[in-house]
XYZ file of N, CA and C in Angstrom:
765
model
N -91.049 -138.828 -54.739
C -90.541 -138.189 -53.526
C -89.983 -139.250 -52.576
N -88.866 -138.932 -51.943
C -88.232 -139.891 -51.041
C -89.078 -140.164 -49.807
N -89.989 -139.262 -49.473
C -90.771 -139.438 -48.259
C -91.585 -140.722 -48.273
N -91.866 -141.252 -49.447
C -92.638 -142.483 -49.521
C -91.887 -143.661 -48.900
N -90.558 -143.528 -48.749
C -89.756 -144.628 -48.239
C -89.700 -144.672 -46.718
N -90.012 -143.565 -46.049
C -89.726 -143.491 -44.625
C -90.593 -144.454 -43.833
N -89.927 -145.323 -43.111
C -90.555 -146.195 -42.139
C -89.514 -146.481 -41.087
N -89.924 -146.605 -39.837
C -88.950 -146.799 -38.786
C -89.399 -147.899 -37.841
N -88.456 -148.765 -37.496
C -88.674 -149.761 -36.465
C -88.128 -149.174 -35.169
N -89.007 -148.871 -34.223
C -88.573 -148.257 -32.968
C -87.967 -149.324 -32.058
N -86.804 -149.005 -31.499
C -86.014 -149.997 -30.794
C -86.023 -149.847 -29.277
N -86.355 -148.676 -28.768
C -86.415 -148.485 -27.322
C -87.631 -147.639 -26.971
N -88.231 -147.917 -25.845
C -89.416 -147.187 -25.406
C -89.049 -146.320 -24.208
N -88.214 -145.341 -24.442
C -87.799 -144.399 -23.408
C -88.334 -143.020 -23.779
N -88.872 -142.302 -22.805
C -89.515 -141.023 -23.085
C -88.542 -139.950 -23.555
N -87.299 -140.034 -23.103
C -86.351 -138.948 -23.365
C -85.608 -139.077 -24.686
N -85.756 -140.192 -25.364
C -85.006 -140.407 -26.597
C -85.904 -140.968 -27.692
N -85.399 -140.915 -28.908
C -85.959 -141.678 -30.011
C -84.852 -142.593 -30.515
N -85.182 -143.861 -30.718
C -84.200 -144.852 -31.165
C -84.871 -145.733 -32.209
N -84.223 -145.922 -33.352
C -84.922 -146.536 -34.479
C -83.950 -147.109 -35.501
N -84.491 -147.968 -36.365
C -83.825 -148.389 -37.599
C -84.757 -148.068 -38.764
N -84.196 -147.559 -39.860
C -85.024 -147.239 -41.014
C -85.366 -148.497 -41.805
N -86.566 -148.538 -42.330
C -87.007 -149.621 -43.194
C -86.856 -149.197 -44.656
N -86.837 -150.187 -45.556
C -86.602 -149.879 -46.970
C -87.756 -149.119 -47.601
N -88.980 -149.604 -47.409
C -90.117 -148.979 -48.070
C -89.989 -149.052 -49.581
N -89.698 -150.233 -50.096
C -89.286 -150.403 -51.478
C -90.435 -150.676 -52.440
N -90.057 -150.715 -53.705
C -90.943 -151.174 -54.768
C -90.451 -152.517 -55.304
N -89.142 -152.624 -55.552
C -88.527 -153.841 -56.085
C -87.485 -154.340 -55.098
N -87.781 -155.444 -54.390
C -86.882 -155.920 -53.340
C -85.527 -156.363 -53.871
N -85.426 -156.716 -55.145
C -84.164 -157.181 -55.703
C -83.330 -156.061 -56.326
N -83.856 -154.834 -56.328
C -83.086 -153.677 -56.799
C -82.255 -153.168 -55.625
N -80.926 -153.199 -55.729
C -80.079 -153.005 -54.546
C -80.194 -151.650 -53.859
N -80.613 -150.611 -54.591
C -80.732 -149.299 -53.969
C -82.181 -148.850 -53.816
N -83.123 -149.751 -54.056
C -84.524 -149.374 -53.943
C -84.909 -149.319 -52.474
N -85.189 -148.123 -51.989
C -85.569 -147.958 -50.603
C -84.924 -146.744 -49.979
N -85.201 -146.541 -48.724
C -84.734 -145.356 -48.001
C -83.263 -145.520 -47.635
N -82.436 -144.628 -48.147
C -80.991 -144.754 -47.969
C -80.360 -143.379 -47.818
N -79.710 -143.131 -46.674
C -79.014 -141.856 -46.488
C -77.498 -142.034 -46.414
N -77.008 -143.246 -46.670
C -75.566 -143.487 -46.546
C -74.829 -142.872 -47.725
N -74.101 -141.828 -47.443
C -73.506 -140.972 -48.465
C -72.321 -141.607 -49.169
N -71.748 -142.663 -48.625
C -70.593 -143.293 -49.274
C -70.955 -144.591 -49.984
N -72.231 -144.772 -50.316
C -72.621 -145.848 -51.225
C -72.646 -145.298 -52.649
N -72.898 -146.182 -53.611
C -72.967 -145.750 -55.010
C -74.393 -145.402 -55.442
N -75.240 -145.167 -54.470
C -76.607 -144.757 -54.764
C -76.606 -143.372 -55.412
N -77.695 -143.051 -56.087
C -77.848 -141.742 -56.714
C -77.770 -140.637 -55.655
N -76.921 -139.647 -55.898
C -76.673 -138.596 -54.914
C -77.939 -137.817 -54.581
N -78.779 -137.579 -55.580
C -80.010 -136.833 -55.330
C -80.974 -137.641 -54.469
N -81.017 -138.957 -54.712
C -81.870 -139.805 -53.888
C -81.416 -139.785 -52.437
N -80.111 -139.878 -52.212
C -79.572 -139.817 -50.849
C -79.924 -138.480 -50.199
N -79.756 -137.401 -50.946
C -80.058 -136.071 -50.414
C -81.539 -135.931 -50.072
N -82.407 -136.463 -50.940
C -83.847 -136.394 -50.688
C -84.220 -137.186 -49.432
N -83.650 -138.384 -49.305
C -83.940 -139.206 -48.129
C -83.430 -138.522 -46.862
N -82.262 -137.949 -46.947
C -81.680 -137.258 -45.790
C -82.540 -136.057 -45.389
N -82.999 -135.313 -46.383
C -83.874 -134.166 -46.105
C -85.146 -134.615 -45.392
N -85.734 -135.692 -45.889
C -86.984 -136.167 -45.304
C -86.776 -136.722 -43.897
N -85.622 -137.353 -43.659
C -85.316 -137.848 -42.317
C -85.191 -136.681 -41.344
N -84.523 -135.622 -41.760
C -84.377 -134.434 -40.903
C -85.739 -133.824 -40.592
N -86.606 -133.760 -41.577
C -87.941 -133.218 -41.359
C -88.717 -134.070 -40.366
N -88.599 -135.367 -40.491
C -89.298 -136.268 -39.573
C -88.803 -136.097 -38.145
N -87.485 -135.924 -37.972
C -86.898 -135.798 -36.643
C -86.981 -134.372 -36.101
N -87.250 -133.407 -36.971
C -87.320 -132.021 -36.553
C -85.971 -131.396 -36.272
N -84.964 -131.787 -37.079
C -83.608 -131.246 -36.912
C -83.091 -130.758 -38.254
N -81.984 -130.003 -38.226
C -81.368 -129.602 -39.481
C -80.351 -130.656 -39.909
N -79.868 -130.522 -41.139
C -79.000 -131.542 -41.727
C -77.720 -131.750 -40.926
N -77.198 -130.707 -40.339
C -75.951 -130.807 -39.595
C -76.083 -131.722 -38.382
N -77.293 -131.852 -37.879
C -77.500 -132.639 -36.662
C -77.971 -134.062 -36.951
N -77.825 -134.496 -38.196
C -78.048 -135.894 -38.562
C -76.676 -136.475 -38.898
N -76.107 -137.247 -37.980
C -74.692 -137.625 -38.048
C -74.551 -139.085 -38.457
N -73.716 -139.311 -39.457
C -73.422 -140.664 -39.939
C -71.949 -140.744 -40.321
N -71.137 -141.511 -39.596
C -69.708 -141.600 -39.920
C -69.452 -142.529 -41.100
N -68.240 -142.446 -41.648
C -67.789 -143.453 -42.612
C -67.133 -144.592 -41.835
N -67.761 -145.745 -41.839
C -67.317 -146.880 -41.034
C -66.316 -147.750 -41.807
N -65.410 -148.368 -41.042
C -64.352 -149.160 -41.672
C -64.163 -150.520 -40.991
N -65.148 -150.972 -40.228
C -65.059 -152.253 -39.512
C -63.897 -152.271 -38.521
N -63.693 -151.136 -37.850
C -62.668 -151.033 -36.816
C -63.368 -150.686 -35.504
N -62.656 -150.147 -34.540
C -63.253 -149.889 -33.224
C -63.028 -148.456 -32.737
N -62.766 -147.521 -33.642
C -62.570 -146.132 -33.217
C -63.895 -145.546 -32.763
N -63.869 -144.919 -31.576
C -65.042 -144.257 -31.009
C -64.786 -142.752 -31.015
N -65.744 -141.973 -31.526
C -65.604 -140.523 -31.578
C -66.747 -139.861 -30.820
N -66.444 -138.756 -30.166
C -67.480 -137.985 -29.490
C -67.979 -136.886 -30.422
N -69.283 -136.745 -30.529
C -69.891 -135.666 -31.302
C -70.127 -134.500 -30.352
N -69.521 -133.353 -30.671
C -69.623 -132.163 -29.821
C -70.102 -130.973 -30.642
N -70.364 -129.881 -29.970
C -70.778 -128.659 -30.665
C -69.685 -128.157 -31.591
N -68.437 -128.481 -31.305
C -67.318 -128.005 -32.116
C -67.106 -128.823 -33.386
N -67.481 -130.109 -33.368
C -67.195 -130.943 -34.546
C -68.458 -131.468 -35.228
N -69.604 -130.903 -34.898
C -70.881 -131.426 -35.361
C -70.963 -131.545 -36.884
N -70.220 -130.740 -37.612
C -70.275 -130.788 -39.073
C -69.291 -131.742 -39.712
N -68.479 -132.423 -38.904
C -67.465 -133.325 -39.447
C -68.103 -134.588 -40.047
N -67.350 -135.273 -40.903
C -67.829 -136.520 -41.496
C -67.397 -137.755 -40.706
N -66.497 -137.592 -39.755
C -66.071 -138.694 -38.899
C -65.600 -139.883 -39.736
N -64.549 -139.641 -40.493
C -63.958 -140.681 -41.337
C -63.283 -141.753 -40.476
N -63.496 -143.028 -40.827
C -62.845 -144.126 -40.145
C -63.338 -144.354 -38.732
N -64.602 -144.032 -38.485
C -65.196 -144.140 -37.149
C -66.313 -145.180 -37.173
N -66.346 -146.067 -36.187
C -67.387 -147.093 -36.121
C -68.278 -146.993 -34.893
N -68.055 -145.986 -34.056
C -68.940 -145.766 -32.910
C -68.921 -144.283 -32.553
N -70.080 -143.788 -32.118
C -70.224 -142.382 -31.749
C -70.839 -142.290 -30.359
N -70.437 -141.261 -29.609
C -71.042 -140.948 -28.326
C -71.350 -139.460 -28.287
N -72.364 -139.066 -27.526
C -72.670 -137.642 -27.395
C -73.628 -137.409 -26.243
N -73.657 -136.162 -25.794
C -74.691 -135.691 -24.866
C -75.454 -134.524 -25.472
N -75.206 -134.226 -26.739
C -75.888 -133.115 -27.394
C -77.365 -133.464 -27.607
N -78.283 -132.610 -27.183
C -79.698 -132.854 -27.478
C -80.017 -132.513 -28.922
N -81.115 -133.060 -29.417
C -81.591 -132.782 -30.771
C -80.504 -133.059 -31.801
N -79.690 -134.067 -31.548
C -78.626 -134.485 -32.459
C -78.744 -135.996 -32.626
N -79.061 -136.434 -33.834
C -79.240 -137.857 -34.098
C -77.917 -138.457 -34.556
N -77.390 -139.373 -33.764
C -76.183 -140.097 -34.159
C -76.602 -141.501 -34.600
N -75.964 -141.990 -35.645
C -76.366 -143.297 -36.141
C -75.274 -143.956 -36.950
N -75.505 -145.209 -37.261
C -74.568 -145.948 -38.088
C -75.319 -146.645 -39.211
N -74.548 -147.080 -40.186
C -75.066 -147.629 -41.425
C -74.788 -149.127 -41.466
N -75.831 -149.937 -41.743
C -75.645 -151.379 -41.803
C -76.482 -152.002 -42.908
N -76.079 -153.209 -43.287
C -76.881 -154.022 -44.204
C -76.560 -155.487 -43.916
N -76.714 -155.880 -42.699
C -76.504 -157.202 -42.100
C -75.697 -157.108 -40.814
N -74.783 -156.129 -40.712
C -74.021 -155.965 -39.476
C -74.952 -155.555 -38.334
N -74.452 -155.690 -37.114
C -75.265 -155.432 -35.922
C -75.138 -153.975 -35.484
N -76.254 -153.248 -35.407
C -76.228 -151.908 -34.810
C -76.549 -151.993 -33.323
N -75.747 -151.314 -32.518
C -75.958 -151.297 -31.070
C -76.222 -149.861 -30.633
N -77.361 -149.646 -29.972
C -77.707 -148.336 -29.424
C -77.599 -148.391 -27.906
N -77.066 -147.310 -27.319
C -76.839 -147.263 -25.876
C -77.381 -145.946 -25.333
N -78.091 -146.034 -24.196
C -78.656 -144.841 -23.570
C -78.395 -144.873 -22.075
N -77.862 -143.775 -21.557
C -77.636 -143.606 -20.126
C -78.585 -142.527 -19.628
N -79.644 -142.927 -18.962
C -80.654 -141.959 -18.521
C -80.152 -141.102 -17.360
N -79.109 -141.551 -16.664
C -78.581 -140.788 -15.533
C -77.730 -139.617 -16.004
N -76.889 -139.845 -17.003
C -76.026 -138.766 -17.508
C -76.578 -138.147 -18.781
N -77.684 -138.692 -19.294
C -78.286 -138.270 -20.555
C -77.248 -138.315 -21.688
N -76.555 -139.432 -21.746
C -75.587 -139.688 -22.811
C -76.122 -140.809 -23.692
N -75.767 -140.754 -24.975
C -76.171 -141.795 -25.918
C -74.960 -142.239 -26.728
N -75.102 -143.419 -27.320
C -74.018 -143.952 -28.148
C -74.602 -144.892 -29.179
N -73.842 -145.094 -30.247
C -74.209 -146.056 -31.277
C -72.930 -146.718 -31.769
N -73.000 -148.035 -32.007
C -71.811 -148.770 -32.449
C -72.156 -149.696 -33.608
N -71.216 -149.830 -34.526
C -71.349 -150.689 -35.707
C -70.575 -151.987 -35.434
N -71.326 -153.055 -35.191
C -70.695 -154.329 -34.817
C -70.902 -155.365 -35.916
N -70.101 -155.262 -36.976
C -69.999 -156.373 -37.904
C -69.281 -157.514 -37.194
N -69.010 -158.605 -37.903
C -68.361 -159.698 -37.168
C -66.968 -159.298 -36.705
N -66.280 -158.474 -37.497
C -64.941 -158.031 -37.074
C -65.030 -157.119 -35.854
N -65.993 -156.203 -35.873
C -66.180 -155.320 -34.727
C -66.618 -156.082 -33.494
N -67.448 -157.094 -33.675
C -67.877 -157.918 -32.547
C -66.689 -158.659 -31.952
N -65.862 -159.273 -32.808
C -64.653 -159.957 -32.338
C -63.751 -158.998 -31.563
N -63.707 -157.739 -32.012
C -62.853 -156.739 -31.363
C -63.547 -156.044 -30.198
N -64.741 -156.511 -29.822
C -65.462 -156.027 -28.642
C -65.811 -154.548 -28.735
N -66.338 -154.121 -29.889
C -66.631 -152.701 -30.062
C -67.699 -152.212 -29.094
N -68.670 -153.060 -28.749
C -69.679 -152.651 -27.780
C -69.058 -152.293 -26.447
N -68.142 -153.123 -25.980
C -67.445 -152.868 -24.722
C -66.591 -151.605 -24.804
N -65.933 -151.406 -25.923
C -65.082 -150.225 -26.082
C -65.907 -148.949 -26.135
N -67.110 -149.037 -26.673
C -67.989 -147.874 -26.690
C -68.443 -147.534 -25.284
N -68.801 -148.545 -24.504
C -69.171 -148.316 -23.106
C -67.990 -147.750 -22.323
N -66.804 -148.266 -22.581
C -65.610 -147.757 -21.898
C -65.400 -146.272 -22.206
N -65.679 -145.862 -23.447
C -65.557 -144.453 -23.813
C -66.593 -143.614 -23.067
N -67.793 -144.152 -22.888
C -68.821 -143.436 -22.125
C -68.442 -143.345 -20.653
N -67.831 -144.385 -20.132
C -67.364 -144.356 -18.741
C -66.305 -143.277 -18.551
N -65.364 -143.226 -19.483
C -64.263 -142.270 -19.365
C -64.734 -140.839 -19.557
N -65.613 -140.625 -20.535
C -66.007 -139.250 -20.884
C -67.149 -138.727 -20.017
N -68.128 -139.588 -19.705
C -69.334 -139.123 -19.024
C -69.535 -139.750 -17.641
N -68.602 -140.599 -17.223
C -68.748 -141.324 -15.966
C -70.002 -142.202 -15.971
N -70.337 -142.743 -17.115
C -71.478 -143.656 -17.216
C -71.179 -144.949 -16.471
N -72.206 -145.514 -15.875
C -72.068 -146.779 -15.168
C -72.852 -147.846 -15.934
N -72.217 -148.982 -16.247
C -72.868 -150.009 -17.067
C -74.242 -150.430 -16.564
N -74.416 -150.474 -15.236
C -75.700 -150.917 -14.695
C -76.842 -149.939 -14.991
N -76.496 -148.706 -15.406
C -77.514 -147.706 -15.733
C -77.829 -147.644 -17.224
N -77.138 -148.425 -18.027
C -77.278 -148.319 -19.474
C -78.438 -149.166 -19.986
N -79.140 -148.636 -20.969
C -80.185 -149.359 -21.698
C -79.652 -149.604 -23.116
N -79.738 -150.841 -23.577
C -79.140 -151.244 -24.848
C -80.221 -151.764 -25.791
N -80.098 -151.402 -27.059
C -80.934 -152.001 -28.097
C -80.036 -152.552 -29.193
N -80.247 -153.808 -29.545
C -79.540 -154.454 -30.657
C -80.514 -154.523 -31.821
N -80.188 -153.826 -32.901
C -81.134 -153.636 -33.989
C -81.137 -154.750 -35.018
N -81.939 -154.569 -36.074
C -82.035 -155.566 -37.141
C -80.674 -155.848 -37.770
N -80.383 -157.121 -37.975
C -79.093 -157.547 -38.535
C -79.221 -159.018 -38.902
N -78.180 -159.559 -39.483
C -78.266 -160.943 -39.929
C -78.391 -161.879 -38.725
N -79.311 -162.830 -38.817
C -79.552 -163.747 -37.716
C -78.686 -164.995 -37.796
N -78.667 -165.773 -36.738
C -77.785 -166.953 -36.679
C -78.096 -168.006 -37.737
N -79.331 -168.158 -38.120
C -79.655 -169.152 -39.141
C -79.059 -168.775 -40.500
N -78.919 -167.493 -40.761
C -78.409 -167.025 -42.054
C -76.912 -166.743 -42.041
N -76.331 -166.504 -40.853
C -74.923 -166.109 -40.800
C -74.027 -167.340 -40.788
N -73.812 -167.868 -41.975
C -72.941 -169.025 -42.178
C -71.524 -168.530 -42.431
N -70.547 -169.112 -41.726
C -69.171 -168.616 -41.800
C -68.194 -169.766 -41.963
N -66.982 -169.430 -42.350
C -65.917 -170.407 -42.471
C -65.189 -170.611 -41.148
N -64.269 -171.581 -41.150
C -63.523 -171.893 -39.937
C -62.727 -170.698 -39.434
N -62.252 -169.843 -40.355
C -61.417 -168.722 -39.935
C -62.203 -167.723 -39.085
N -63.482 -167.548 -39.389
C -64.309 -166.641 -38.592
C -64.615 -167.277 -37.236
N -64.964 -168.557 -37.244
C -65.178 -169.276 -35.983
C -63.936 -169.159 -35.096
N -62.771 -169.392 -35.689
C -61.520 -169.351 -34.917
C -61.253 -167.952 -34.357
N -61.636 -166.916 -35.103
C -61.429 -165.537 -34.636
C -62.267 -165.260 -33.391
N -63.516 -165.723 -33.381
C -64.360 -165.556 -32.202
C -63.813 -166.362 -31.029
N -63.383 -167.564 -31.303
C -62.827 -168.422 -30.255
C -61.598 -167.779 -29.632
N -60.710 -167.248 -30.482
C -59.484 -166.625 -29.991
C -59.775 -165.356 -29.191
N -60.909 -164.717 -29.487
C -61.277 -163.479 -28.787
C -61.951 -163.749 -27.448
N -62.118 -165.023 -27.098
C -62.620 -165.365 -25.779
C -64.122 -165.568 -25.674
N -64.820 -165.654 -26.795
C -66.265 -165.875 -26.748
C -66.568 -167.331 -26.374
N -67.675 -167.535 -25.680
C -68.138 -168.875 -25.327
C -68.784 -169.483 -26.567
N -68.040 -170.285 -27.293
C -68.509 -170.792 -28.583
C -69.698 -171.732 -28.441
N -69.828 -172.364 -27.287
C -70.991 -173.233 -27.067
C -72.290 -172.444 -27.018
N -72.173 -171.141 -26.741
C -73.366 -170.304 -26.618
C -73.645 -169.469 -27.860
N -72.644 -169.286 -28.718
C -72.865 -168.401 -29.866
C -72.720 -169.098 -31.217
N -72.308 -170.373 -31.258
C -72.036 -171.025 -32.534
C -72.660 -172.413 -32.587
N -73.029 -172.817 -33.789
C -73.515 -174.183 -34.016
C -73.209 -174.571 -35.459
N -73.197 -175.872 -35.713
C -72.934 -176.369 -37.062
C -74.217 -176.889 -37.685
N -74.376 -176.588 -38.978
C -75.505 -177.106 -39.735
C -74.998 -177.488 -41.125
N -75.238 -178.721 -41.518
C -74.780 -179.212 -42.824
C -73.287 -178.988 -43.015
N -72.540 -179.179 -41.927
C -71.087 -179.064 -41.992
C -70.558 -177.646 -41.990
N -71.428 -176.633 -41.828
C -71.014 -175.231 -41.845
C -71.294 -174.589 -40.490
N -70.370 -173.724 -40.084
C -70.557 -172.991 -38.848
C -71.561 -171.858 -39.036
N -72.369 -171.634 -38.011
C -73.243 -170.475 -37.915
C -72.926 -169.768 -36.605
N -72.917 -168.450 -36.640
C -72.621 -167.672 -35.426
C -73.771 -166.723 -35.141
N -74.140 -166.639 -33.869
C -75.209 -165.760 -33.399
C -74.588 -164.441 -32.944
N -74.596 -163.453 -33.846
C -74.012 -162.156 -33.524
C -74.815 -161.421 -32.453
N -76.124 -161.654 -32.427
C -76.949 -161.027 -31.387
C -76.495 -161.491 -30.006
N -76.348 -162.794 -29.865
C -75.941 -163.358 -28.572
C -74.505 -162.970 -28.237
N -73.633 -162.972 -29.220
C -72.232 -162.621 -28.975
C -72.116 -161.210 -28.413
N -72.831 -160.273 -29.018
C -72.773 -158.892 -28.525
C -73.454 -158.748 -27.175
N -74.568 -159.453 -26.974
C -75.245 -159.393 -25.683
C -74.351 -159.924 -24.567
N -73.664 -161.035 -24.814
C -72.769 -161.590 -23.805
C -71.623 -160.633 -23.482
N -71.112 -159.963 -24.505
C -70.061 -158.977 -24.297
C -70.538 -157.848 -23.386
N -71.758 -157.361 -23.653
C -72.310 -156.260 -22.866
C -72.592 -156.691 -21.436
N -73.070 -157.908 -21.265
C -73.297 -158.439 -19.921
C -71.989 -158.503 -19.141
N -70.929 -158.892 -19.825
C -69.621 -158.987 -19.172
C -69.107 -157.623 -18.715
N -69.604 -156.560 -19.362
C -69.228 -155.201 -18.963
C -70.021 -154.712 -17.762
N -71.061 -155.451 -17.381
C -71.863 -155.051 -16.230
C -73.235 -154.524 -16.568
N -73.621 -154.588 -17.835
C -74.968 -154.175 -18.227
C -75.960 -155.225 -17.727
N -77.083 -154.778 -17.191
C -78.095 -155.702 -16.683
C -78.792 -156.403 -17.843
N -79.015 -157.702 -17.684
C -79.658 -158.476 -18.750
C -81.021 -157.905 -19.120
N -81.761 -157.431 -18.129
C -83.087 -156.878 -18.394
C -83.033 -155.571 -19.184
N -81.851 -154.983 -19.276
C -81.685 -153.719 -19.994
C -81.177 -153.908 -21.418
N -81.091 -155.137 -21.886
C -80.655 -155.414 -23.256
C -81.846 -155.912 -24.065
N -82.253 -155.123 -25.047
C -83.346 -155.503 -25.941
C -82.764 -155.896 -27.299
N -83.213 -157.008 -27.829
C -82.766 -157.443 -29.157
C -83.963 -157.489 -30.089
N -83.852 -156.782 -31.203
C -84.962 -156.755 -32.156
C -85.229 -158.141 -32.720
N -84.160 -158.962 -32.854
C -84.262 -160.336 -33.374
C -84.932 -160.362 -34.751
N -84.616 -159.359 -35.561
C -85.104 -159.301 -36.941
C -83.921 -159.575 -37.859
N -84.006 -160.637 -38.651
C -82.915 -161.011 -39.551
C -83.044 -160.248 -40.863
N -82.047 -159.445 -41.176
C -82.080 -158.647 -42.399
C -81.966 -159.512 -43.649
N -81.243 -160.626 -43.562
C -81.137 -161.531 -44.709
C -82.495 -162.131 -45.038
N -83.210 -162.539 -44.021
C -84.530 -163.127 -44.230
C -85.546 -162.086 -44.674
N -85.451 -160.891 -44.092
C -86.449 -159.851 -44.350
C -85.865 -158.736 -45.219
N -85.220 -159.116 -46.318
C -84.595 -158.091 -47.152
C -85.612 -157.283 -47.937
N -86.877 -157.691 -47.893
C -87.921 -156.834 -48.438
C -88.167 -155.627 -47.538
N -87.809 -155.754 -46.271
C -88.035 -154.692 -45.287
C -86.754 -153.941 -44.937
N -85.624 -154.641 -44.966
C -84.341 -154.051 -44.595
C -83.276 -154.443 -45.623
N -82.323 -153.562 -45.859
C -81.233 -153.880 -46.779
C -80.382 -155.034 -46.233
N -79.933 -155.905 -47.133
C -79.068 -157.022 -46.772
C -77.975 -157.154 -47.822
N -76.733 -156.958 -47.424
C -75.622 -157.056 -48.366
C -75.423 -158.487 -48.850
N -75.726 -159.466 -48.011
C -75.593 -160.862 -48.452
C -76.643 -161.207 -49.507
N -77.750 -160.556 -49.477
C -78.784 -160.771 -50.480
C -78.546 -159.941 -51.733
N -78.186 -158.667 -51.545
C -78.174 -157.695 -52.630
C -76.780 -157.366 -53.142
N -75.756 -157.737 -52.384
C -74.389 -157.380 -52.732
C -73.935 -156.160 -51.948
N -72.621 -155.955 -51.921
C -72.044 -154.827 -51.194
C -72.533 -153.503 -51.758
N -72.708 -153.444 -53.070
C -73.193 -152.216 -53.703
C -74.713 -152.184 -53.585
N -75.161 -151.746 -52.429
C -76.593 -151.678 -52.144
C -76.826 -150.586 -51.111
N -78.105 -150.322 -50.831
C -78.443 -149.332 -49.826
C -78.133 -149.826 -48.428
N -78.344 -148.963 -47.456
C -78.021 -149.265 -46.070
C -79.151 -148.821 -45.136
N -79.333 -149.590 -44.079
C -80.206 -149.207 -42.971
C -79.484 -148.109 -42.170
N -80.237 -147.140 -41.698
C -79.685 -146.172 -40.747
C -80.314 -146.446 -39.394
N -79.483 -146.779 -38.419
C -79.959 -147.004 -37.047
C -79.452 -145.861 -36.199
N -80.393 -145.085 -35.665
C -80.021 -143.862 -34.972
C -80.659 -143.725 -33.605
N -80.087 -142.819 -32.828
C -80.587 -142.502 -31.498
C -80.412 -141.004 -31.251
N -81.406 -140.392 -30.629
C -81.377 -138.943 -30.412
C -82.031 -138.603 -29.077
N -81.403 -137.699 -28.338
C -81.994 -137.142 -27.128
C -82.991 -136.067 -27.555
N -84.211 -136.200 -27.086
C -85.255 -135.249 -27.483
C -84.993 -133.857 -26.920
């Protein structure tokens, strides 16, 4: 039964919401799909995905339609989840916003950075998929901008959680990635360092600095600081297991 896999790392301690990342709950850490996986566009067994999805809905107390996961493409498109489009698959979307209660919106990662956003004043929530390309393109800021436009959210009222993802010690990159961050205006002295002649980039810090620049209060940004590459026994890691592997689901829901 898929229920044996369910484990959640809770990311925010707010009474009105639930915010979490799913853990693998595996048997064989080197088996790429061993663990809890609801990402429908992986090559995992369809029945396993369906079983995990069913069990996640039961845990959250919602029906399948209200467990939302877009197909991400490492871009910056933000979509609003409404009562009219709740059944859509949200193709080519990397961030979601909503004010619908009892609707879990989430994104799929296996080293990329998941960002959860909560506005307690407007009761709006958001989730963004910030791989290195999305981070360079400031997807966190663009998601907040969408909340400002749609819900009149104010950055100083937002609570942010940065979920499990690859840490700076493991995220070794080439010069082209370093140059992309530099060209995008990031303070490289604060997010990058060299080790053994190779660049390393701190995606947690890069996204946090971006959010601070938008006006989010530093005290309102929580970082799980859990490296998925290091802890691939607990969380899926594409750098460890390959692209054809399961995915973490990081979600947020208004109770």
